[in-house]
Short mmCIF file of C-alpha atoms in Angstrom, two decimals:
data_model
loop_
_atom_site.label_atom_id
_atom_site.label_comp_id
_atom_site.label_asym_id
_atom_site.label_seq_id
_atom_site.Cartn_x
_atom_site.Cartn_y
_atom_site.Cartn_z
CA MET A 1 12.45 37.14 -38.51
CA GLN A 2 9.66 35.19 -36.84
CA GLN A 3 8.66 36.47 -33.40
CA ALA A 4 8.20 34.16 -30.45
CA ASP A 5 4.60 33.26 -29.61
CA PRO A 6 3.60 35.40 -26.58
CA ARG A 7 1.31 32.54 -25.48
CA ARG A 8 4.20 30.12 -25.04
CA ILE A 9 4.41 28.89 -21.44
CA SER A 10 7.50 27.05 -20.29
CA ALA A 11 7.65 24.32 -17.68
CA ARG A 12 9.65 26.70 -15.50
CA GLU A 13 6.90 29.32 -15.69
CA ILE A 14 4.25 26.73 -14.80
CA ALA A 15 6.22 25.60 -11.77
CA PHE A 16 6.88 29.19 -10.67
CA VAL A 17 3.22 30.18 -11.01
CA CYS A 18 1.94 27.12 -9.11
CA ALA A 19 4.43 27.66 -6.27
CA GLY A 20 3.64 31.36 -6.18
CA ALA A 21 -0.11 30.69 -6.12
CA VAL A 22 0.24 28.42 -3.09
CA LEU A 23 2.54 30.86 -1.29
CA LEU A 24 0.17 33.76 -1.95
CA ALA A 25 -2.79 31.78 -0.60
CA ILE A 26 -0.82 31.02 2.57
CA VAL A 27 0.27 34.64 3.06
CA VAL A 28 -3.18 36.13 2.45
CA HIS A 29 -4.84 33.75 4.89
CA TRP A 30 -2.16 33.84 7.57
CA PRO A 31 -2.23 32.69 10.37
CA LEU A 32 -4.69 29.95 9.30
CA PRO A 33 -1.82 27.60 8.27
CA LEU A 34 -0.62 27.69 11.89
CA HIS A 35 -4.01 26.43 13.09
CA HIS A 36 -4.95 24.05 10.29
CA ALA A 37 -5.90 21.30 12.75
CA ASP A 38 -8.03 23.30 15.21
CA ALA A 39 -9.62 26.24 13.37
CA PHE A 40 -11.77 27.08 10.36
CA PRO A 41 -11.60 30.15 8.13
CA ARG A 42 -14.22 32.87 8.65
CA ASP A 43 -16.79 31.10 10.89
CA LEU A 44 -18.06 27.79 12.27
CA GLY A 45 -21.19 27.58 10.15
CA ASP A 46 -20.94 26.15 6.66
CA PRO A 47 -17.22 25.22 6.90
CA ILE A 48 -18.02 22.53 9.50
CA VAL A 49 -20.83 21.15 7.34
CA GLN A 50 -18.63 21.12 4.26
CA ALA A 51 -15.76 19.49 6.14
CA TRP A 52 -18.23 16.73 7.00
CA GLN A 53 -19.42 16.55 3.37
CA VAL A 54 -15.90 15.90 2.12
CA ALA A 55 -15.32 13.34 4.87
CA TRP A 56 -18.58 11.62 3.99
CA GLY A 57 -17.57 11.61 0.32
CA GLY A 58 -14.46 9.65 1.18
CA HIS A 59 -16.45 7.25 3.37
CA ALA A 60 -19.01 6.70 0.60
CA LEU A 61 -16.34 6.04 -2.01
CA ALA A 62 -14.76 3.42 0.21
CA HIS A 63 -17.85 1.73 1.64
CA GLN A 64 -20.94 2.49 -0.45
CA PRO A 65 -20.00 3.94 -3.87
CA LEU A 66 -23.34 2.90 -5.38
CA GLU A 67 -25.21 4.81 -2.65
CA PHE A 68 -22.99 7.88 -2.56
CA PHE A 69 -25.76 10.36 -1.69
CA GLN A 70 -27.33 8.20 1.05
CA ALA A 71 -25.70 10.13 3.88
CA ASN A 72 -26.13 9.81 7.64
CA GLN A 73 -28.16 13.00 8.00
CA TYR A 74 -31.89 13.84 8.01
CA TRP A 75 -32.88 10.20 8.61
CA PRO A 76 -35.15 8.64 7.39
CA LEU A 77 -35.05 10.76 4.21
CA LYS A 78 -33.18 9.34 1.22
CA ASP A 79 -30.14 10.67 -0.66
CA THR A 80 -29.78 13.62 1.68
CA LEU A 81 -26.27 14.52 0.54
CA ALA A 82 -27.94 15.88 -2.60
CA PHE A 83 -29.76 18.53 -0.53
CA SER A 84 -26.78 20.85 -1.09
CA ASP A 85 -23.71 21.14 -3.30
CA ALA A 86 -22.02 17.86 -2.42
CA LEU A 87 -18.40 18.75 -3.30
CA ILE A 88 -18.07 15.42 -5.10
CA GLY A 89 -14.89 16.54 -6.82
CA TYR A 90 -13.20 16.78 -3.43
CA ALA A 91 -14.47 13.39 -2.23
CA PRO A 92 -11.24 11.47 -3.02
CA THR A 93 -9.41 13.59 -0.44
CA GLY A 94 -11.85 12.21 2.14
CA LEU A 95 -10.13 8.85 1.79
CA ILE A 96 -7.09 10.31 3.57
CA GLY A 97 -7.30 10.25 7.34
CA SER A 98 -10.30 9.93 9.64
CA GLY A 99 -11.85 11.73 12.55
CA VAL A 100 -12.48 15.37 13.43
CA GLU A 101 -8.89 16.56 13.22
CA ALA A 102 -8.34 14.98 9.82
CA ALA A 103 -11.57 16.55 8.54
CA THR A 104 -10.45 19.96 9.79
CA VAL A 105 -6.98 19.72 8.26
CA ARG A 106 -8.46 18.42 5.01
CA TYR A 107 -10.92 21.31 4.77
CA ASN A 108 -8.27 23.95 5.41
CA LEU A 109 -5.94 22.47 2.79
CA LEU A 110 -8.79 22.43 0.26
CA PHE A 111 -9.59 26.02 1.21
CA LEU A 112 -6.04 27.13 0.40
CA PHE A 113 -6.03 24.95 -2.72
CA ALA A 114 -9.19 26.68 -3.98
CA TYR A 115 -7.52 30.08 -3.80
CA ALA A 116 -4.30 28.83 -5.37
CA LEU A 117 -6.17 27.19 -8.25
CA ALA A 118 -8.23 30.35 -8.82
CA PHE A 119 -5.05 32.39 -9.17
CA ALA A 120 -3.26 29.86 -11.38
CA GLY A 121 -6.27 29.18 -13.59
CA ALA A 122 -6.89 32.87 -14.27
CA TYR A 123 -3.16 33.44 -14.84
CA PHE A 124 -2.91 30.74 -17.51
CA LEU A 125 -6.09 31.92 -19.24
CA ALA A 126 -4.68 35.45 -19.33
CA ARG A 127 -1.44 34.13 -20.82
CA GLU A 128 -3.41 32.29 -23.52
CA LEU A 129 -5.06 35.63 -24.31
CA LYS A 130 -1.57 37.02 -24.99
CA LEU A 131 -1.03 38.95 -21.76
CA PRO A 132 2.60 39.11 -20.58
CA PRO A 133 3.46 37.34 -17.30
CA ALA A 134 3.23 40.45 -15.10
CA ALA A 135 -0.20 41.40 -16.44
CA ALA A 136 -1.36 37.78 -16.17
CA ALA A 137 -0.31 37.78 -12.51
CA VAL A 138 -2.44 40.87 -11.92
CA ALA A 139 -5.37 39.13 -13.63
CA GLY A 140 -4.84 36.03 -11.48
CA ALA A 141 -4.77 38.07 -8.28
CA ALA A 142 -7.82 40.10 -9.31
CA PHE A 143 -9.82 36.95 -9.99
CA ALA A 144 -8.69 34.97 -6.94
CA TYR A 145 -8.82 37.78 -4.37
CA ALA A 146 -11.72 39.93 -5.49
CA PRO A 147 -13.50 41.40 -2.42
CA TRP A 148 -16.70 39.43 -3.08
CA ARG A 149 -14.73 36.16 -2.94
CA LEU A 150 -13.17 37.03 0.41
CA GLU A 151 -16.70 37.65 1.68
CA GLN A 152 -17.57 34.08 0.67
CA ASP A 153 -14.77 32.42 2.65
CA GLY A 154 -17.32 30.34 4.55
CA HIS A 155 -18.55 28.65 1.36
CA LEU A 156 -16.01 26.28 -0.17
CA HIS A 157 -18.29 25.49 -3.10
CA VAL A 158 -18.35 29.20 -4.04
CA ILE A 159 -14.65 30.02 -3.73
CA SER A 160 -13.74 26.82 -5.61
CA SER A 161 -14.00 28.49 -9.00
CA GLY A 162 -10.48 27.99 -10.31
CA GLY A 163 -11.62 25.19 -12.58
CA ILE A 164 -13.59 27.70 -14.68
CA PRO A 165 -10.66 29.75 -16.06
CA LEU A 166 -8.52 26.61 -16.21
CA THR A 167 -11.19 24.92 -18.35
CA LEU A 168 -11.31 27.89 -20.71
CA PHE A 169 -7.53 28.01 -20.92
CA LEU A 170 -7.24 24.33 -21.84
CA LEU A 171 -10.10 24.40 -24.33
CA VAL A 172 -8.97 27.58 -26.09
CA ARG A 173 -5.38 26.38 -26.26
CA GLY A 174 -6.41 22.89 -27.30
CA TYR A 175 -8.59 24.05 -30.18
CA ARG A 176 -6.00 26.64 -31.26
CA GLN A 177 -3.22 24.06 -31.35
CA GLY A 178 -5.40 21.22 -32.60
CA SER A 179 -4.38 19.16 -29.56
CA ALA A 180 -6.91 16.44 -28.69
CA LYS A 181 -5.16 15.74 -25.37
CA THR A 182 -5.46 19.37 -24.27
CA ILE A 183 -9.11 19.53 -25.32
CA ILE A 184 -9.91 16.35 -23.41
CA ALA A 185 -8.09 17.74 -20.38
CA GLY A 186 -10.24 20.85 -20.62
CA TRP A 187 -13.45 18.84 -20.59
CA VAL A 188 -12.19 16.71 -17.70
CA VAL A 189 -11.50 19.86 -15.66
CA ALA A 190 -14.95 21.18 -16.62
CA ALA A 191 -16.59 17.97 -15.39
CA TRP A 192 -14.62 18.19 -12.14
CA GLN A 193 -15.70 21.80 -11.63
CA VAL A 194 -19.35 20.90 -12.18
CA SER A 195 -19.01 17.99 -9.74
CA LEU A 196 -18.22 20.43 -6.93
CA GLY A 197 -21.77 21.74 -7.12
CA PHE A 198 -24.32 23.50 -9.26
CA THR A 199 -23.78 26.90 -7.63
CA LEU A 200 -21.00 27.52 -10.15
CA GLY A 201 -21.36 24.39 -12.25
CA MET A 202 -24.57 25.53 -13.92
CA GLN A 203 -23.02 28.81 -15.05
CA LEU A 204 -20.03 26.98 -16.47
CA GLY A 205 -22.34 24.56 -18.26
CA TYR A 206 -24.30 27.44 -19.83
CA LEU A 207 -21.05 29.12 -20.87
CA LEU A 208 -19.67 25.99 -22.52
#
């Protein structure tokens, strides 16, 4: 009798994991969701700068896509957005809303999204490596909520690492199943992860 593939993931499991990842991110960072419009996680240093970066990304996409890095800082220097990790992958969210409150809400939602994606990405990679759901959940939590990551809460480009395990999951599964669509999806996620910045993007590039 042929045994079921332990790497099989149902649509129900995917939905449950994604919902659980979001809920866990909310619970761990409570009461931030109650103050998403008037507070930042950890401190007022880099989070404010990165909230502006995402807002500028949306502005540039809408008004000057061919001069994306020509930001309104450090005038008269050129392409000043490239002075730091530009969070390009988050730029489309900058098209939604405008002003200080919108930038704050947007940043906090991306902050929670980064943690949720880190949990989900590591979970699915663990499942592809034949871990049962309970063990995969432990792996997801260990990756997403490692103490060093919590110490980096003020750096969105550092905690946004969920694309790394998700890339590996899609590529490993795609090559194992011979699925071109899954392989392409893996490379698309990899490109998105790199677009968030070279702090983690370079390591992922070397790994791939």
